[in-house]
């Protein structure tokens, strides 16, 4: 559905050149939710910018299946983008925003009205559709930002940090919406620095840091390849025993048979441990 | 095309919801026009640098001396100039006809016409028998405030002509003798005859005492009896529209309203320039770029919105003009002027939006540029108050051409041919503005990350 090949982008003059993206290649398959996971400044948004045609790559190509480069009008009809920074007209109502952007995608009349109703319902903003955006909470603006990306019913969605800075309720709502969109068969690229979101939502994940893709695959593939062993921590009164093992059940059975354990904790490898293994630092650093 | 209209109407909706923008576009121009209309109506002040189209139909020695004095005045700029653009003296001395002078006045090149009619020289020799130096002026109705100043200047130099006559002792004696003889034979009543005789005796006494600068002085009794007689008579009228007196301006609103219109247009320019910068900072410009629209279509949408707002503000002020009794002299051409002003000022907006990327720049630099353009274009300060170099500079201001297009169709009675210049300049602003905007908006959009 979307292929990025050897993308490179730098900013600034030669003397103070900052490499934002350094040879990124990705293939996103039709119907999958593909996560771009990495800390702030990893190059995720620049990669999304090049994928949408907003930023011209210094090197490399972007190809959208059936539409070519993302700068063509055909490709733009295929693409729905929810940028990280809210891009809404605050003095217009939610409905007016959607109607305006819908018209830019050649929607009109009943078709436009139906799409407006559909996306407002989807993101849970129907009751506030006549209110100006300036009166919305941060979470509601995020949901409207996503609704605008959906107004023309695109098959390919690029969501750049769609839950950034929102309250838990709105975050859960947004995650539910993304799940629903995925269930409809849309292809979704989802950038985030929240590992939990990537774990919950994404079929495949690419881990980015310092402009490079360090690894990509399914969650289990990544943890198997880079997450290390499961850690079983056994408490014996005041002392603790830490056991790294590929077969945690076997170790637990052994510990329990000894009859000295007062507590047992199991830590399976996750994306944090994958990132730690790949970069030598925590993603929260 | 629908998406272009969508952008235009979205921007108009935002403009109407922005209290500050609404005030600057739709309220301020009305207030400005009403305020300045009232000021023009009541003002009697005068300034420097008034351009006068001079028509000398007499060409006698006295009138030539009078013209020379006018040319020497530091406040008046007499047209035609005696020097070409290289500063060389033109020979023979150029002259204007009444028609040519009226054309200069209609175009705004001159603020008034001074006509020295035939018989000026002869009149100088009959002042002791009730004759007067006759002068005619035609004033631009928008320059009423300067008409009084001009009349004062004409009286000043007219008296100098009389002074020159009186300083010629032999000639004066002959004039006094002839005058006494004519008064004696005239059918004036005895009191008037006595008054004129008293005046002539005063002149003789002045000459006998060696006075060289004489003016028409007499004692109080004589001046009372002489009633309305004045040695210099200035007949003044306002410029008629196309020679049809019914179309003459009836109030100062006809002058201030076009200026108010142009302020409204500039308000539109600023509002839309700022809106583009705001779209950039708010990220919505990025969203527009992600749509199937091209950059040129986005720019056209913005330009269309601005042009529609320009038409609305003009329609509103036109309504106000009609309520105030202002007559539009030429409706078809007026509508053309409205359209071209909208297009021209939309071009100015595009150029500004293309050159100024940031919101702060749009709010600060664009406002500064607009104010300067308004000032040098005569939007606030009449052009004749400015030094000549600034008057020349005013040609770069859309204000000047906007005002001229309006006044030309309301009361100046400019012909189609005469209107072509302001119309063409406004079209030029539109074309150049769009080109600059297209290049600049590309830079702005490409600067987006």
XYZ file of C-alpha atoms in Angstrom:
734
model
C 0.000 0.000 0.000
C 2.805 2.394 0.885
C 6.472 1.956 0.180
C 9.224 4.222 1.473
C 12.591 3.539 -0.065
C 15.861 4.829 1.390
C 14.453 8.184 2.513
C 16.946 10.772 3.712
C 16.328 14.286 4.925
C 18.509 16.846 6.632
C 17.770 20.364 7.836
C 19.923 23.432 8.334
C 23.036 24.734 6.592
C 26.007 22.493 5.874
C 27.917 23.807 8.892
C 25.092 22.917 11.283
C 23.444 20.118 9.392
C 20.924 18.071 11.335
C 20.113 14.680 9.874
C 16.438 14.052 10.581
C 15.921 10.895 8.569
C 18.777 8.661 7.520
C 17.964 5.944 5.010
C 14.519 4.840 6.100
C 12.910 2.053 4.081
C 9.508 0.656 5.001
C 6.752 -1.274 3.331
C 3.272 -0.953 4.776
C 0.885 -3.673 3.684
C -2.711 -3.089 2.778
C -5.082 -3.364 5.738
C -2.460 -3.380 8.474
C -1.831 -0.959 11.305
C 1.814 -0.074 11.115
C 3.408 1.633 14.100
C 6.321 4.025 13.994
C 7.628 3.980 17.545
C 10.384 6.156 18.859
C 11.192 8.948 21.275
C 10.613 12.613 20.428
C 13.088 13.714 17.754
C 13.511 10.209 16.373
C 12.437 11.329 12.887
C 8.906 9.928 12.901
C 7.138 13.158 11.913
C 9.696 13.932 9.204
C 9.153 10.453 7.816
C 5.390 11.042 7.850
C 5.958 14.442 6.232
C 7.831 12.822 3.355
C 5.239 10.055 3.092
C 2.502 12.662 2.663
C 4.465 14.828 0.246
C 4.645 17.785 2.629
C 8.416 17.454 2.866
C 10.604 16.754 -0.127
C 13.176 14.048 0.622
C 16.834 14.726 -0.128
C 17.031 11.179 -1.349
C 14.678 8.258 -1.751
C 11.178 7.693 -3.028
C 7.652 7.323 -1.746
C 5.097 5.277 -3.593
C 1.420 4.840 -2.840
C -0.022 1.758 -4.470
C -2.213 2.738 -7.367
C -1.539 6.464 -6.989
C 2.218 6.983 -7.306
C 3.985 9.829 -5.579
C 2.100 11.451 -2.690
C 2.098 14.889 -4.338
C -0.338 13.876 -7.067
C -3.990 14.764 -6.613
C -4.934 11.081 -6.945
C -2.588 10.181 -4.107
C -4.014 12.939 -1.943
C -7.488 11.545 -2.400
C -6.106 8.225 -1.107
C -4.432 9.823 1.903
C -5.962 10.966 5.154
C -3.573 12.733 7.484
C -4.047 13.733 11.108
C -1.045 15.933 11.835
C 0.532 16.025 15.266
C -0.202 19.748 15.598
C -3.904 20.435 15.576
C -4.880 21.959 12.251
C -8.393 23.312 12.734
C -10.218 26.605 12.345
C -11.065 27.448 15.913
C -13.676 30.070 15.051
C -15.634 27.586 12.958
C -17.812 24.902 14.478
C -16.830 21.267 14.317
C -19.335 20.690 11.543
C -18.175 23.740 9.589
C -14.592 22.515 9.754
C -15.607 19.144 8.386
C -17.778 20.630 5.668
C -14.983 22.954 4.575
C -12.351 20.239 4.345
C -14.843 17.894 2.705
C -15.376 20.405 -0.094
C -11.639 20.496 -0.723
C -11.940 16.780 -1.473
C -14.724 17.402 -3.968
C -17.512 16.265 -1.643
C -20.805 18.102 -1.783
C -24.519 17.817 -1.116
C -25.874 14.687 0.535
C -22.624 12.793 0.201
C -20.855 15.478 2.215
C -23.619 15.636 4.812
C -23.533 11.863 5.275
C -19.778 11.813 5.683
C -19.953 14.666 8.189
C -22.571 12.757 10.206
C -20.602 9.528 9.988
C -17.262 10.891 11.156
C -18.809 13.022 13.893
C -20.574 9.951 15.198
C -17.405 7.910 14.902
C -15.344 10.277 17.051
C -18.206 11.004 19.437
C -18.618 14.696 18.657
C -22.163 14.727 17.302
C -23.572 16.506 20.387
C -21.014 19.308 19.994
C -21.132 19.626 16.223
C -22.612 23.145 16.319
C -20.130 24.485 18.849
C -17.088 26.449 17.818
C -13.840 24.532 18.102
C -12.398 27.174 20.382
C -14.795 25.891 23.064
C -13.623 22.263 22.718
C -11.337 20.508 25.194
C -7.926 19.290 24.049
C -9.214 15.758 23.671
C -12.197 16.873 21.613
C -9.931 18.843 19.301
C -7.790 15.733 18.836
C -10.878 13.749 17.903
C -11.986 16.415 15.442
C -8.458 16.483 14.024
C -8.844 12.783 13.320
C -12.349 13.283 11.934
C -11.047 15.790 9.386
C -8.521 13.198 8.203
C -11.409 10.789 7.643
C -13.855 13.129 5.940
C -13.074 11.936 2.406
C -13.053 8.268 3.426
C -9.414 7.582 2.506
C -8.067 4.013 2.353
C -4.674 5.065 3.772
C -4.434 6.931 7.074
C -1.359 8.573 8.510
C -1.874 9.452 12.148
C 0.966 11.409 13.679
C 0.888 11.148 17.480
C -2.936 11.233 17.487
C -3.177 10.943 21.266
C -0.514 13.484 22.183
C -1.477 15.551 25.200
C -4.982 14.192 25.720
C -6.719 12.941 28.840
C -7.099 9.167 29.424
C -10.773 9.204 28.420
C -10.098 10.813 25.062
C -7.080 8.572 24.550
C -9.170 5.465 25.024
C -11.800 6.894 22.699
C -9.197 7.587 20.023
C -7.681 4.133 20.362
C -11.145 2.613 19.979
C -11.702 4.696 16.846
C -8.407 3.549 15.354
C -9.310 -0.073 16.107
C -12.646 0.416 14.372
C -10.982 1.986 11.371
C -8.563 -0.919 11.208
C -11.430 -3.376 11.366
C -12.917 -1.654 8.297
C -9.821 -2.659 6.376
C -8.048 0.655 6.221
C -4.289 0.852 6.135
C -3.013 2.923 9.032
C 0.398 4.295 9.846
C 0.463 5.274 13.477
C 3.332 7.187 15.003
C 3.651 7.295 18.760
C 6.106 7.385 21.590
C 3.688 5.454 23.808
C 4.753 1.799 23.795
C 1.436 0.656 25.222
C -0.454 2.132 22.275
C 1.883 0.568 19.768
C 1.585 -2.791 21.540
C -2.215 -2.637 21.644
C -2.896 -1.318 18.157
C -0.176 -2.216 15.723
C 0.145 -5.333 13.615
C 3.749 -4.443 12.890
C 6.054 -1.909 14.447
C 9.177 -0.107 13.284
C 11.376 1.272 16.054
C 13.061 4.535 15.111
C 15.833 6.442 16.782
C 18.093 9.230 15.497
C 16.576 9.095 12.035
C 17.066 5.380 11.495
C 14.799 2.348 11.644
C 16.510 0.094 14.159
C 14.155 -2.835 13.805
C 10.751 -3.733 12.465
C 8.339 -6.615 12.743
C 5.420 -7.865 14.809
C 5.517 -7.350 18.554
C 6.410 -10.990 19.162
C 9.087 -10.923 16.468
C 10.645 -7.818 17.983
C 10.594 -9.109 21.522
C 11.879 -12.484 20.442
C 14.709 -10.967 18.491
C 15.686 -8.064 20.766
C 13.755 -8.274 24.041
C 15.875 -10.858 25.770
C 14.503 -13.513 28.124
C 11.583 -13.364 30.501
C 12.718 -12.401 33.982
C 11.305 -14.359 36.927
C 11.911 -12.611 40.251
C 11.502 -14.890 43.298
C 11.332 -13.564 46.861
C 12.588 -15.773 49.724
C 11.723 -13.779 52.819
C 14.090 -10.776 52.752
C 16.164 -11.960 49.812
C 15.353 -11.974 46.068
C 16.424 -14.247 43.238
C 16.418 -12.918 39.585
C 16.170 -15.609 36.899
C 16.369 -14.889 33.122
C 14.794 -17.723 31.217
C 13.351 -18.718 27.887
C 10.918 -21.022 29.702
C 9.448 -19.156 32.664
C 6.834 -21.800 33.483
C 9.515 -24.406 33.997
C 11.431 -22.082 36.352
C 8.325 -21.251 38.356
C 7.517 -24.920 38.769
C 11.041 -25.515 40.031
C 10.871 -22.636 42.523
C 7.486 -23.669 43.845
C 8.649 -27.238 44.325
C 11.446 -26.002 46.614
C 8.789 -24.498 48.917
C 10.840 -21.474 50.052
C 9.360 -18.817 47.748
C 7.205 -16.143 49.407
C 6.497 -14.203 46.160
C 7.061 -14.684 42.425
C 6.969 -11.960 39.710
C 7.217 -12.547 35.976
C 8.417 -9.761 33.594
C 7.980 -10.712 29.953
C 10.071 -8.812 27.374
C 8.268 -5.766 25.898
C 8.947 -2.861 23.584
C 10.759 -1.019 26.355
C 13.201 -3.863 26.706
C 13.486 -4.057 22.919
C 14.302 -0.340 22.747
C 16.728 -0.669 25.631
C 18.452 -3.530 23.906
C 18.646 -1.673 20.610
C 19.777 1.744 21.880
C 21.265 1.114 25.304
C 18.852 3.587 26.884
C 15.243 3.764 27.946
C 12.721 5.420 25.639
C 11.645 7.600 28.538
C 15.161 9.071 28.925
C -13.445 25.405 -8.718
C -15.705 24.407 -5.816
C -12.712 24.139 -3.538
C -11.603 27.670 -4.501
C -15.037 28.976 -3.518
C -14.891 26.864 -0.353
C -11.692 28.616 0.721
C -13.116 32.014 -0.186
C -16.328 31.556 1.784
C -14.551 29.965 4.713
C -12.285 33.027 4.910
C -15.260 35.366 4.700
C -16.997 33.471 7.496
C -13.872 33.744 9.623
C -13.610 37.458 8.815
C -17.162 38.072 9.978
C -16.463 36.180 13.212
C -13.283 38.105 13.934
C -14.409 41.226 15.779
C -11.161 43.105 15.150
C -11.075 42.215 11.480
C -14.758 43.062 11.062
C -14.199 46.452 12.665
C -11.223 47.321 10.471
C -12.954 46.221 7.286
C -16.543 47.313 7.769
C -16.781 49.797 10.636
C -13.598 51.847 10.531
C -13.997 52.929 6.886
C -17.477 54.298 7.588
C -16.244 56.148 10.657
C -13.297 57.464 8.687
C -15.448 58.655 5.813
C -17.945 60.365 8.113
C -15.222 62.035 10.167
C -13.178 63.276 7.223
C -16.299 64.241 5.322
C -17.250 66.497 8.210
C -13.730 67.884 8.434
C -13.556 68.667 4.728
C -16.926 70.352 4.913
C -15.923 72.699 7.693
C -12.221 73.114 7.124
C -10.710 76.387 5.989
C -7.065 75.478 6.400
C -4.433 75.554 3.744
C -1.168 73.830 3.050
C 1.783 74.084 0.724
C 2.628 72.630 -2.613
C -0.725 73.317 -4.269
C -0.554 72.544 -7.985
C -2.212 75.178 -10.144
C -3.041 74.778 -13.822
C -2.606 78.271 -15.197
C -4.414 79.585 -18.257
C -3.287 83.005 -19.443
C -5.702 84.277 -22.071
C -4.539 87.848 -21.780
C -0.779 87.617 -22.292
C -0.276 91.337 -21.713
C 2.658 92.716 -19.696
C 0.551 92.963 -16.516
C -0.665 89.369 -16.761
C 2.841 88.113 -17.508
C 4.095 89.921 -14.418
C 1.249 88.367 -12.456
C 2.176 84.902 -13.744
C 5.799 85.508 -12.879
C 4.804 86.411 -9.325
C 2.679 83.254 -9.030
C 5.561 81.109 -10.290
C 7.799 82.678 -7.666
C 5.472 81.671 -4.854
C 6.915 78.933 -2.649
C 3.526 77.359 -1.953
C 2.054 77.299 -5.433
C 3.329 74.949 -8.120
C 2.320 76.409 -11.441
C 1.566 74.110 -14.360
C 2.771 73.876 -17.014
C 6.294 73.862 -15.679
C 8.832 76.079 -17.397
C 11.476 73.377 -17.186
C 11.578 69.907 -18.659
C 12.467 66.776 -16.706
C 16.173 67.478 -17.257
C 15.796 70.929 -15.734
C 16.202 72.754 -19.039
C 14.069 75.802 -19.689
C 11.352 75.129 -22.267
C 11.061 77.698 -25.016
C 8.707 79.101 -26.047
C 6.977 79.190 -22.695
C 4.352 76.421 -22.619
C 0.718 77.399 -22.207
C -2.500 75.651 -21.324
C -5.975 76.038 -22.737
C -9.011 75.877 -20.458
C -9.767 72.373 -21.707
C -6.256 71.147 -21.052
C -6.319 72.683 -17.598
C -9.635 70.997 -16.783
C -8.176 67.677 -17.848
C -5.291 68.162 -15.419
C -7.768 68.996 -12.692
C -9.958 65.970 -13.398
C -6.939 63.682 -13.352
C -5.898 65.097 -10.028
C -2.619 66.427 -11.445
C -3.719 69.936 -10.467
C -5.735 71.009 -7.452
C -7.151 74.156 -9.071
C -7.205 76.191 -12.266
C -6.431 79.908 -12.425
C -7.607 81.676 -15.548
C -6.387 85.159 -16.473
C -9.070 86.209 -18.923
C -8.617 88.575 -21.839
C -8.882 92.191 -20.705
C -6.747 91.724 -17.595
C -4.275 94.327 -18.880
C -7.021 96.799 -19.781
C -8.709 96.310 -16.411
C -5.529 97.367 -14.666
C -5.992 100.788 -16.256
C -9.613 101.209 -15.145
C -9.293 100.521 -11.457
C -9.758 104.196 -10.620
C -13.081 104.246 -12.385
C -14.586 101.219 -10.710
C -12.906 98.594 -12.834
C -11.371 95.410 -11.346
C -8.703 92.912 -12.195
C -10.734 89.877 -13.156
C -9.517 86.373 -12.328
C -11.269 83.052 -12.529
C -10.600 79.922 -10.531
C -11.904 76.394 -10.890
C -11.282 74.256 -7.845
C -11.277 70.564 -7.210
C -14.201 70.004 -4.810
C -11.978 67.754 -2.726
C -9.607 70.701 -2.283
C -12.124 73.185 -0.953
C -9.931 73.807 2.029
C -7.275 75.239 -0.256
C -9.612 77.463 -2.256
C -9.482 80.212 0.368
C -5.715 80.087 0.463
C -5.567 80.321 -3.314
C -7.881 83.331 -3.363
C -5.667 85.040 -0.805
C -2.620 84.394 -2.955
C -4.356 85.758 -6.045
C -5.344 88.919 -4.167
C -1.793 89.297 -2.877
C -0.271 89.118 -6.348
C -3.122 91.082 -7.912
C -2.392 93.965 -5.594
C 1.230 93.693 -6.556
C 0.166 94.228 -10.162
C -1.688 97.337 -9.069
C 1.330 98.378 -7.059
C 3.469 98.094 -10.137
C 1.034 100.265 -12.003
C 1.005 102.885 -9.267
C 4.779 102.907 -9.010
C 4.964 104.182 -12.574
C 4.511 107.888 -11.760
C 3.898 109.122 -15.285
C 1.476 106.336 -16.064
C -0.367 106.802 -12.770
C -0.742 110.523 -13.287
C -2.261 109.841 -16.668
C -4.560 107.196 -15.187
C -5.674 109.531 -12.396
C -6.297 112.376 -14.796
C -8.256 110.137 -17.171
C -10.172 108.674 -14.270
C -11.151 112.043 -12.867
C -12.378 113.052 -16.262
C -14.422 109.863 -16.672
C -15.885 110.168 -13.175
C -16.938 113.701 -13.822
C -18.758 112.634 -16.983
C -20.230 109.453 -15.482
C -23.750 109.014 -14.159
C -22.527 108.103 -10.661
C -24.372 109.803 -7.838
C -22.638 112.742 -6.169
C -21.646 110.761 -3.094
C -19.953 108.086 -5.185
C -18.226 110.704 -7.312
C -16.928 112.306 -4.109
C -15.674 108.964 -2.820
C -13.770 108.149 -6.013
C -12.355 111.652 -6.132
C -11.204 111.235 -2.547
C -9.537 107.942 -3.435
C -7.793 109.462 -6.448
C -6.627 112.385 -4.351
C -5.162 109.898 -1.884
C -3.279 108.209 -4.708
C -1.911 111.565 -5.854
C -0.882 112.373 -2.279
C 0.841 108.993 -1.923
C 2.793 109.574 -5.077
C 3.693 113.078 -4.024
C 5.041 111.715 -0.735
C 7.220 109.230 -2.670
C 5.383 106.052 -1.747
C 6.210 103.318 -4.200
C 4.020 100.508 -3.024
C 0.463 101.634 -3.304
C -2.650 99.699 -2.584
C -6.222 100.695 -2.937
C -6.372 102.558 0.343
C -8.753 105.278 1.260
C -10.325 106.663 4.340
C -13.154 104.881 6.087
C -15.810 107.085 4.595
C -14.665 106.420 1.066
C -14.408 102.683 1.561
C -17.917 102.563 3.000
C -19.350 104.491 0.085
C -17.480 102.332 -2.436
C -19.538 99.454 -1.122
C -18.618 96.099 -2.706
C -16.118 97.520 -5.106
C -12.788 95.718 -4.994
C -9.830 96.250 -7.280
C -9.438 92.478 -7.676
C -12.323 90.168 -8.350
C -11.841 86.405 -8.212
C -14.684 84.410 -9.637
C -14.532 80.883 -8.296
C -16.432 77.766 -9.226
C -16.044 74.081 -8.559
C -15.126 71.581 -11.177
C -18.239 70.312 -12.871
C -18.561 66.655 -13.764
C -18.358 66.347 -17.531
C -19.779 69.788 -17.947
C -23.113 68.663 -16.581
C -23.869 70.789 -13.560
C -26.450 68.263 -12.309
C -23.594 65.847 -11.683
C -21.514 68.236 -9.655
C -20.552 67.110 -6.164
C -23.146 68.191 -3.721
C -21.273 67.446 -0.520
C -17.948 66.567 0.947
C -19.199 62.980 1.386
C -18.459 62.478 -2.277
C -14.854 63.136 -1.465
C -14.528 61.347 1.863
C -16.537 58.249 0.964
C -14.153 57.084 -1.779
C -11.330 57.496 0.706
C -13.351 55.499 3.222
C -13.861 52.823 0.595
C -10.153 52.548 0.048
C -9.561 52.252 3.789
C -12.047 49.413 3.766
C -10.160 47.806 0.918
C -6.939 48.114 2.842
C -8.673 46.552 5.829
C -9.544 43.582 3.620
C -5.958 43.358 2.428
C -4.648 43.307 5.982
C -7.256 40.855 7.249
C -6.528 38.354 4.507
C -2.759 38.822 4.681
C -2.907 38.064 8.395
C -5.266 35.136 7.807
C -2.754 33.435 5.509
C 0.008 33.910 8.078
C -2.323 32.576 10.771
C -3.131 29.545 8.670
C 0.542 28.838 8.549
C 1.050 29.107 12.294
C -2.150 27.180 13.057
C -1.167 24.335 10.741
C -4.265 24.634 8.580
C -2.169 25.741 5.611
C -0.544 22.321 5.857
C -3.974 20.734 5.706
C -4.791 22.749 2.606
C -1.572 21.469 1.067
C -2.591 17.904 1.842
C -5.784 18.329 -0.134
C -5.880 17.736 -3.888
C -5.697 21.511 -4.458
C -2.639 23.057 -6.070
C -0.825 26.022 -4.540
C -2.250 28.280 -7.220
C -5.783 27.133 -6.383
C -5.197 27.834 -2.701
C -3.945 31.292 -3.623
C -6.898 31.862 -5.939
C -9.257 30.864 -3.137
C -7.621 33.361 -0.827
C -7.657 36.029 -3.531
C -11.302 35.380 -4.319
C -12.241 35.679 -0.658
C -10.405 38.972 -0.431
C -11.994 40.251 -3.645
C -15.488 39.335 -2.413
C -14.809 41.087 0.881
C -13.629 44.120 -1.118
C -16.860 44.121 -3.113
C -18.908 43.826 0.091
C -17.170 46.740 1.769
C -17.597 48.850 -1.354
C -21.256 47.924 -1.582
C -21.728 48.887 2.054
C -20.067 52.259 1.586
C -21.921 52.822 -1.650
C -25.129 52.324 0.292
C -23.928 54.855 2.848
C -23.080 57.293 0.061
C -26.527 56.966 -1.433
C -28.119 57.553 1.971
C -26.053 60.716 2.326
C -27.315 61.949 -1.023
C -24.190 61.275 -3.034
C -24.918 60.875 -6.727
C -22.904 58.453 -8.796
C -22.106 60.176 -12.060
C -21.481 57.101 -14.154
C -22.943 53.862 -12.783
C -21.511 51.451 -15.376
C -18.016 52.831 -14.917
C -18.567 52.936 -11.154
C -19.286 49.210 -11.158
C -16.159 48.644 -13.228
C -14.214 50.690 -10.679
C -15.686 48.593 -7.845
C -14.668 45.390 -9.608
C -11.191 46.568 -10.487
C -10.609 47.928 -7.012
C -11.557 44.502 -5.642
C -9.226 42.737 -8.039
C -6.415 45.251 -7.609
C -6.486 45.179 -3.835
C -6.744 41.380 -3.840
C -3.508 41.505 -5.818
C -1.968 43.745 -3.186
C -3.047 41.206 -0.548
C -1.498 38.350 -2.472
C 1.782 40.190 -2.828
C 1.882 40.964 0.888
C 0.967 37.409 1.825
C 3.664 36.128 -0.476
C 6.331 38.419 0.913
C 5.457 38.185 4.606
C 5.334 34.702 6.072
C 4.920 35.112 9.802
C 1.831 36.202 11.673
C 3.828 38.828 13.529
C 5.203 40.097 10.228
C 1.764 40.194 8.689
C 0.329 42.045 11.651
C 3.242 44.459 11.945
C 5.020 44.910 8.626
C 1.897 44.630 6.478
C 0.073 47.154 8.645
C 3.042 49.496 8.420
C 3.256 49.151 4.654
C -0.478 49.686 4.328
C -0.364 52.844 6.392
C 2.543 54.230 4.389
C 0.768 53.418 1.130
C -2.367 55.086 2.467
C -0.486 58.188 3.521
C 1.540 58.630 0.344
C -1.559 57.817 -1.668
C -3.506 60.646 -0.114
C -5.699 58.385 1.986
C -5.220 60.527 5.065
C -3.139 63.516 4.058
C -4.144 65.277 0.845
C -1.473 64.993 -1.796
C -1.031 68.730 -2.149
C 0.294 68.963 1.401
C 3.223 66.790 0.409
C 6.486 67.760 -1.257
C 6.634 67.093 -4.983
C 8.859 64.025 -4.649
C 6.291 62.426 -2.405
C 3.518 63.315 -4.788
C 5.461 61.470 -7.473
C 5.982 58.588 -5.065
C 2.238 58.376 -4.547
C 1.951 56.729 -7.953
C 3.111 53.462 -6.370
C 0.220 53.520 -3.922
C -2.978 51.683 -4.826
C -4.778 54.242 -2.684
C -4.178 56.988 -5.204
C -5.529 54.947 -8.084
C -8.403 53.556 -6.069
C -9.514 57.037 -5.043
C -9.042 58.354 -8.561
C -11.106 55.524 -10.070
C -13.917 56.205 -7.620
C -13.894 59.973 -7.879
C -13.563 59.715 -11.637
C -16.829 57.801 -11.828
C -18.697 59.664 -9.094
C -18.128 63.325 -9.708
C -14.963 64.041 -11.667
C -16.761 63.128 -14.877
C -13.688 61.440 -16.261
C -14.147 60.052 -19.733
C -13.624 56.392 -20.525
C -10.230 57.308 -21.928
C -9.263 59.167 -18.774
C -10.423 56.283 -16.585
C -8.275 53.846 -18.488
C -5.156 54.901 -16.580
C -6.421 54.215 -13.041
C -8.196 51.100 -14.279
C -5.053 49.827 -15.974
C -2.967 50.522 -12.884
C -5.415 48.561 -10.717
C -5.265 45.641 -13.154
C -1.496 45.941 -13.016
C -1.583 45.677 -9.214
C -3.710 42.536 -9.581
C -1.393 40.845 -12.072
C 1.873 41.762 -10.375
C 0.392 40.980 -6.968
C -0.752 37.550 -8.047
C 2.656 36.790 -9.549
C 4.495 37.873 -6.404
C 1.953 36.007 -4.282
C 2.313 32.818 -6.314
C 6.083 32.876 -5.905
C 5.934 33.891 -2.278
C 3.240 31.439 -1.219
C 5.314 28.674 -2.711
C 8.195 29.777 -0.509
C 5.876 29.976 2.474
C 4.345 26.568 1.812
C 7.698 24.957 1.165
C 8.905 26.441 4.423
C 6.281 24.365 6.173
C 7.514 21.281 7.859
